[in-house]
Coordinates of C-alpha atoms in Angstrom, one line a residue:
Chain U
M1 CA 40.5 227.2 -6.5
N2 CA 42.2 229.7 -8.8
I3 CA 42.1 229.6 -12.6
K4 CA 45.6 228.3 -12.9
E5 CA 44.8 225.3 -10.7
T6 CA 41.6 224.5 -12.7
A7 CA 43.6 224.7 -16.0
K8 CA 46.1 222.3 -14.5
E9 CA 43.4 219.8 -13.6
K10 CA 41.8 220.1 -17.0
K11 CA 45.1 219.4 -18.7
H12 CA 45.7 216.3 -16.6
H13 CA 42.2 215.1 -17.2
D14 CA 42.7 215.4 -21.0
F15 CA 46.0 213.5 -20.6
L16 CA 44.3 210.7 -18.8
L17 CA 41.7 210.3 -21.6
Q18 CA 44.3 210.1 -24.3
N19 CA 44.6 206.8 -26.0
T20 CA 48.3 206.7 -26.6
D21 CA 49.7 203.4 -25.5
F22 CA 47.3 201.1 -27.3
E23 CA 44.5 201.2 -24.8
V24 CA 46.9 200.8 -21.9
R25 CA 45.0 203.7 -20.4
S26 CA 41.5 203.1 -21.5
L27 CA 41.3 199.3 -20.8
D28 CA 43.6 198.9 -17.9
D29 CA 42.9 201.5 -15.3
V30 CA 44.9 199.4 -12.8
S31 CA 48.6 199.7 -12.1
I32 CA 49.4 202.3 -14.6
N33 CA 51.4 205.4 -14.6
K34 CA 49.1 208.4 -14.6
S35 CA 51.8 210.9 -14.1
E36 CA 52.8 213.2 -17.0
L37 CA 56.2 214.0 -15.5
K38 CA 59.4 212.6 -16.9
H39 CA 62.1 211.7 -14.3
P40 CA 65.4 210.0 -14.3
L41 CA 65.3 206.2 -13.9
W42 CA 66.6 206.3 -10.3
Y43 CA 63.4 208.2 -9.2
N44 CA 61.7 204.8 -9.6
L45 CA 63.7 203.4 -6.6
K46 CA 61.0 204.7 -4.3
Y47 CA 58.6 202.3 -5.9
A48 CA 61.1 199.5 -5.3
V49 CA 61.1 200.5 -1.6
T50 CA 57.3 200.5 -1.6
G51 CA 57.4 197.1 -3.2
I52 CA 59.8 195.8 -0.5
L53 CA 57.3 196.9 2.2
F54 CA 54.4 195.2 0.3
G55 CA 56.4 192.0 -0.1
I56 CA 57.2 191.9 3.6
I57 CA 53.5 192.4 4.5
L58 CA 52.5 189.7 2.0
V59 CA 54.9 187.2 3.6
K60 CA 54.3 188.1 7.2
A61 CA 50.5 188.0 6.8
E62 CA 50.8 184.6 5.1
V63 CA 48.5 185.8 2.4
I64 CA 50.9 184.3 -0.1
S65 CA 50.5 180.9 1.6
W66 CA 48.9 178.2 -0.5
F67 CA 47.3 176.9 2.7
R68 CA 45.7 180.2 3.6
I69 CA 44.2 180.4 0.1
Q70 CA 42.7 176.9 0.4
E71 CA 41.2 177.9 3.8
M72 CA 39.7 181.0 2.3
F73 CA 38.0 179.1 -0.6
R74 CA 36.7 176.5 1.9
F75 CA 35.4 179.2 4.3
Q76 CA 37.6 177.7 7.1
S77 CA 39.2 180.9 8.1
F78 CA 38.4 184.6 8.3
H79 CA 42.0 185.7 7.9
M80 CA 42.0 186.3 4.1
Y81 CA 38.6 188.0 4.2
G82 CA 39.8 190.2 7.0
V83 CA 43.0 191.2 5.2
I84 CA 41.2 192.0 1.9
G85 CA 38.2 193.6 3.6
S86 CA 40.3 195.9 5.8
A87 CA 42.7 196.7 2.9
V88 CA 39.7 197.8 0.8
A89 CA 38.2 199.8 3.7
I90 CA 41.5 201.7 4.2
G91 CA 41.9 202.1 0.5
M92 CA 38.4 203.6 0.1
L93 CA 38.9 205.9 3.0
S94 CA 42.2 207.1 1.6
V95 CA 40.8 207.7 -1.9
W96 CA 37.9 209.6 -0.4
L97 CA 40.3 211.8 1.6
I98 CA 42.4 212.4 -1.5
K99 CA 39.3 213.5 -3.4
K100 CA 37.8 215.5 -0.6
F101 CA 40.9 217.5 0.2
K102 CA 42.3 217.5 -3.4
I103 CA 45.5 216.1 -2.1
K104 CA 48.3 216.3 -4.7
T105 CA 51.3 214.2 -5.4
I106 CA 54.7 215.1 -4.0
Y107 CA 55.5 216.7 -7.3
N108 CA 52.3 218.8 -7.0
E109 CA 50.4 217.0 -9.7
P110 CA 46.6 216.6 -9.2
I111 CA 45.3 213.1 -8.5
E112 CA 42.3 212.1 -10.5
F113 CA 40.3 208.9 -10.9
V114 CA 38.7 207.9 -14.2
S115 CA 35.7 205.6 -14.2
K116 CA 35.9 202.4 -16.3
K117 CA 33.1 200.5 -18.1
P118 CA 32.7 196.8 -17.3
N119 CA 33.2 194.3 -20.1
K120 CA 32.7 190.6 -20.5
G121 CA 36.4 190.0 -19.9
N122 CA 36.0 191.0 -16.3
I123 CA 33.8 187.9 -15.9
Y124 CA 35.5 185.4 -18.2
G125 CA 39.0 186.5 -17.3
G126 CA 38.0 186.8 -13.6
L127 CA 36.8 183.2 -13.5
L128 CA 39.9 181.9 -15.2
F129 CA 42.1 183.8 -12.8
G130 CA 40.1 182.4 -9.9
F131 CA 40.7 178.9 -11.2
G132 CA 44.5 179.6 -11.3
W133 CA 44.5 181.3 -7.9
A134 CA 42.9 178.2 -6.3
I135 CA 45.4 175.9 -8.0
T136 CA 48.6 177.8 -7.5
G137 CA 47.6 179.6 -4.3
A138 CA 49.0 182.8 -5.7
C139 CA 48.1 185.9 -7.5
P140 CA 50.7 187.7 -9.5
G141 CA 52.1 189.7 -6.5
P142 CA 52.6 186.6 -4.4
L143 CA 54.4 184.8 -7.2
F144 CA 57.2 187.3 -6.9
A145 CA 57.2 187.2 -3.1
Q146 CA 57.1 183.4 -3.0
I147 CA 60.2 183.2 -5.2
G148 CA 61.8 185.6 -2.8
T149 CA 61.1 183.3 0.1
G150 CA 63.2 180.6 -1.6
A151 CA 60.5 178.6 -3.4
T152 CA 62.6 178.7 -6.6
V153 CA 60.4 176.3 -8.5
I154 CA 57.7 179.1 -8.6
I155 CA 59.9 180.7 -11.2
V156 CA 58.3 178.2 -13.5
T157 CA 54.8 179.3 -12.4
L158 CA 55.8 183.0 -13.0
L159 CA 57.2 182.2 -16.5
S160 CA 54.0 180.4 -17.3
A161 CA 51.9 183.4 -16.1
I162 CA 54.0 185.6 -18.5
A163 CA 53.2 183.1 -21.2
G164 CA 49.5 183.3 -20.3
T165 CA 49.6 187.0 -20.6
W166 CA 51.3 186.8 -23.9
T167 CA 48.8 184.3 -25.2
Y168 CA 46.0 186.6 -24.1
G169 CA 47.6 189.4 -26.1
Y170 CA 47.9 187.2 -29.1
F171 CA 44.3 186.1 -29.2
R172 CA 42.9 189.3 -27.7
E173 CA 40.9 190.4 -30.7
K174 CA 39.2 187.1 -31.1
L175 CA 38.0 186.9 -27.5
P176 CA 34.7 188.2 -26.3
H177 CA 34.9 191.5 -24.4
Chain R
M1 CA 60.0 190.1 23.8
N2 CA 62.1 192.3 21.6
I3 CA 60.8 193.9 18.5
I4 CA 62.3 191.4 16.0
D5 CA 60.7 188.5 17.8
W6 CA 57.5 190.4 17.8
L7 CA 57.7 191.0 14.1
R8 CA 58.6 187.4 13.4
Q9 CA 55.1 186.2 14.5
P10 CA 52.5 185.9 11.8
W11 CA 50.8 189.3 11.4
P12 CA 47.1 189.3 12.2
W13 CA 44.7 190.5 9.5
Y14 CA 43.9 193.7 11.2
V15 CA 47.5 194.8 11.0
A16 CA 48.3 193.4 7.5
G17 CA 45.1 194.5 5.8
P18 CA 45.2 198.2 6.7
L19 CA 48.9 198.3 5.7
I20 CA 48.1 196.8 2.3
G21 CA 45.3 199.4 2.0
L22 CA 47.8 202.2 2.6
M23 CA 49.7 201.1 -0.5
V24 CA 46.9 202.8 -2.5
P25 CA 47.4 206.4 -1.2
L26 CA 51.2 205.9 -0.9
L27 CA 51.6 205.1 -4.6
L28 CA 49.2 207.8 -5.6
V29 CA 51.0 210.5 -3.6
L30 CA 54.5 209.3 -4.6
G31 CA 53.7 209.8 -8.2
N32 CA 50.1 209.2 -9.4
K33 CA 50.6 205.5 -9.7
S34 CA 47.6 203.1 -9.4
F35 CA 48.3 200.1 -7.2
G36 CA 48.5 196.8 -9.1
I37 CA 50.8 194.0 -10.0
S38 CA 49.5 192.0 -13.0
S39 CA 50.3 194.7 -15.5
S40 CA 54.0 193.9 -14.8
L41 CA 53.5 190.7 -16.7
R42 CA 52.3 192.6 -19.7
H43 CA 55.2 195.0 -19.5
I44 CA 57.6 192.0 -19.4
C45 CA 55.9 190.7 -22.6
A46 CA 56.2 194.1 -24.2
A47 CA 59.8 194.4 -23.3
C48 CA 61.0 190.9 -24.2
I49 CA 58.7 189.3 -26.7
P50 CA 56.3 191.9 -28.3
A51 CA 56.2 189.9 -31.5
N52 CA 54.5 192.7 -33.4
I53 CA 51.3 192.0 -31.4
P54 CA 49.3 195.4 -31.0
F55 CA 48.6 194.6 -27.3
F56 CA 52.3 194.7 -26.6
K57 CA 53.3 197.6 -28.8
Y58 CA 53.4 200.5 -26.4
D59 CA 56.1 202.4 -24.6
W60 CA 56.6 200.0 -21.7
K61 CA 59.5 202.2 -20.4
K62 CA 56.8 204.7 -19.3
E63 CA 55.4 202.0 -17.0
I64 CA 58.8 200.9 -15.7
W65 CA 57.8 202.0 -12.1
N66 CA 55.7 198.8 -12.0
L67 CA 58.8 196.6 -12.7
F68 CA 60.7 198.4 -9.9
F69 CA 57.7 197.7 -7.7
V70 CA 57.6 193.9 -8.4
T71 CA 61.3 193.7 -8.0
G72 CA 60.8 195.2 -4.6
V73 CA 58.1 192.6 -3.8
F74 CA 60.7 189.9 -4.6
I75 CA 63.3 191.5 -2.4
G76 CA 60.6 191.9 0.3
G77 CA 60.1 188.2 0.1
V78 CA 63.8 187.6 0.5
L79 CA 64.1 189.9 3.5
A80 CA 61.0 188.6 5.2
A81 CA 62.1 185.0 4.8
S82 CA 65.7 185.6 5.9
L83 CA 65.2 188.1 8.7
L84 CA 61.7 187.8 9.9
S85 CA 60.7 184.2 9.3
N86 CA 58.5 182.5 11.7
P87 CA 60.1 179.2 12.8
G88 CA 57.9 176.2 12.7
A89 CA 54.9 175.0 10.6
I90 CA 52.0 177.1 9.6
L91 CA 48.8 176.5 11.7
I92 CA 45.8 175.7 9.6
H93 CA 42.2 174.6 10.1
P94 CA 42.2 171.0 11.4
K95 CA 39.7 170.0 8.7
L96 CA 42.0 171.2 6.0
A97 CA 45.0 169.6 7.6
E98 CA 43.1 166.3 7.7
E99 CA 42.0 166.6 4.1
L100 CA 45.5 167.5 2.9
A101 CA 47.0 164.6 4.9
G102 CA 44.7 162.3 2.8
Y103 CA 46.6 163.4 -0.3
G104 CA 50.0 163.0 1.5
I105 CA 50.5 166.7 2.1
T106 CA 51.9 166.9 5.6
N107 CA 54.9 169.3 5.3
R108 CA 53.6 172.7 6.3
E109 CA 56.9 174.5 6.6
G110 CA 57.2 177.5 4.4
L111 CA 54.4 179.2 2.5
V112 CA 54.3 176.9 -0.5
P113 CA 53.6 173.2 0.3
K114 CA 56.9 171.4 -0.4
D115 CA 55.1 168.2 -1.0
L116 CA 53.4 169.7 -4.1
F117 CA 55.6 172.5 -5.4
N118 CA 59.2 171.4 -5.9
W119 CA 61.6 170.7 -8.8
D120 CA 61.1 166.9 -8.6
T121 CA 57.3 167.1 -8.9
L122 CA 57.5 169.6 -11.7
L123 CA 57.8 166.9 -14.3
S124 CA 54.8 164.8 -13.0
V125 CA 51.2 165.3 -14.4
K126 CA 50.2 166.8 -11.0
G127 CA 53.2 169.2 -11.0
I128 CA 52.5 170.3 -14.6
I129 CA 48.9 171.1 -13.8
L130 CA 49.7 172.9 -10.5
M131 CA 52.6 174.9 -11.6
V132 CA 52.6 175.3 -15.4
F133 CA 48.8 175.2 -16.1
G134 CA 47.9 177.0 -12.9
G135 CA 50.4 179.8 -13.7
F136 CA 49.2 180.1 -17.2
L137 CA 45.6 180.6 -16.0
V138 CA 46.8 183.3 -13.6
G139 CA 48.6 185.2 -16.3
F140 CA 45.9 184.8 -19.0
G141 CA 43.0 185.4 -16.6
T142 CA 44.3 188.5 -14.9
R143 CA 45.0 190.2 -18.2
Y144 CA 41.7 189.2 -19.7
A145 CA 40.0 190.5 -16.6
G146 CA 42.1 193.7 -16.7
G147 CA 43.7 193.2 -13.3
C148 CA 44.4 191.0 -10.3
T149 CA 43.6 191.0 -6.6
S150 CA 45.7 194.1 -6.1
G151 CA 44.5 196.1 -9.2
H152 CA 40.9 195.1 -9.1
A153 CA 40.0 193.9 -5.6
I154 CA 42.0 196.5 -3.7
M155 CA 42.7 199.5 -6.0
G156 CA 39.5 199.1 -8.1
L157 CA 37.1 198.6 -5.2
S158 CA 38.8 201.5 -3.4
T159 CA 37.9 203.8 -6.3
L160 CA 34.4 202.3 -6.6
Q161 CA 34.8 200.9 -10.1
W162 CA 32.1 198.5 -11.4
P163 CA 34.4 196.4 -13.5
S164 CA 36.5 195.7 -10.4
L165 CA 33.5 194.5 -8.4
I166 CA 32.5 192.2 -11.2
A167 CA 36.0 190.9 -11.6
T168 CA 36.5 190.4 -7.8
I169 CA 33.2 188.4 -7.6
S170 CA 34.4 186.3 -10.6
F171 CA 37.8 185.7 -9.0
M172 CA 36.1 184.4 -5.9
A173 CA 33.5 182.3 -7.8
G174 CA 36.3 180.7 -9.9
G175 CA 38.3 180.0 -6.8
F176 CA 35.4 178.4 -4.9
I177 CA 34.6 176.1 -7.8
V178 CA 38.2 174.9 -8.4
A179 CA 39.3 174.6 -4.7
N180 CA 36.2 172.6 -3.7
L181 CA 35.4 170.6 -6.8
I182 CA 38.4 170.3 -9.1
L183 CA 41.5 170.6 -6.9
P184 CA 40.7 167.4 -4.9
L185 CA 40.7 165.5 -8.2
I186 CA 44.1 167.0 -9.1
L187 CA 45.6 166.3 -5.7
K188 CA 44.5 162.6 -6.0
L189 CA 46.7 162.2 -9.1

């Protein structure tokens, strides 16, 4: 690796550790924008296309089905465990390959992963989400897909989930983390 | 069997799971994005009702890719239901079918049970618990945990993060407790 490349990686590493957006980076490593580049809005259309693919997979694999979630939590079917397990396996392999071969983005940015520290919220919040998952049969992604399949009443569940996120933000400093 | 008929069948786990796993490298390579969904709910709060709460005071426009992504998930749902839908009821484990029939849940068309989730049941006690309270727990819990099934269970475990393993175990534990012990009481209402 030449010096220029090293400097580029160092710069990106520093960027990732900055705490600009009120901990959007330090607390939530998930689903965040780790790119430093600024692009016109339409560049985001590729994420809409990716989302369409993800939505179709969710529906066709029936992982957004309330019935499949009930089967999973009753150990009556392997389906959901197979889906999540094989997704994680492929995800791990991909991340390993990205690290090993220092694969870059299509805009030639380095891809780096920052380790996070556990906090109590992972347990308390995780349990609360588990309760909600068993009741509604949906995680956040499936809510959007379920509405798409024509279950319009799930708009209420989604609005309620937004209200739940807002309430968390409101009480955040008083909650144990 | 032509390709459309073939696609219309429910996809087995060994096809769907790896495809979901490929979302991780796809989003990374397209633009350094970490796969996840629940943050979109936070961005919606930040965009619409920040109310001077520090947790929602950040530049949500920088994370707008996530809102494009979830809009895509919605459109994917529309397309899958209109073009690739599988005619007929979902096949479920006979024991579950029997249990649900005991609560009067027999309609298994569509992915959401029509006997439980519809505009008429919304204003019943059962409907409010299932849709309003359930949704609230999903939104509150995922943000408190720092991610959902996509962000923690798939993206987080793929990158070997301890918080994600703890969160995933907690999701599953919470789900087991409610599905087996609490949900039967709600369905009896």
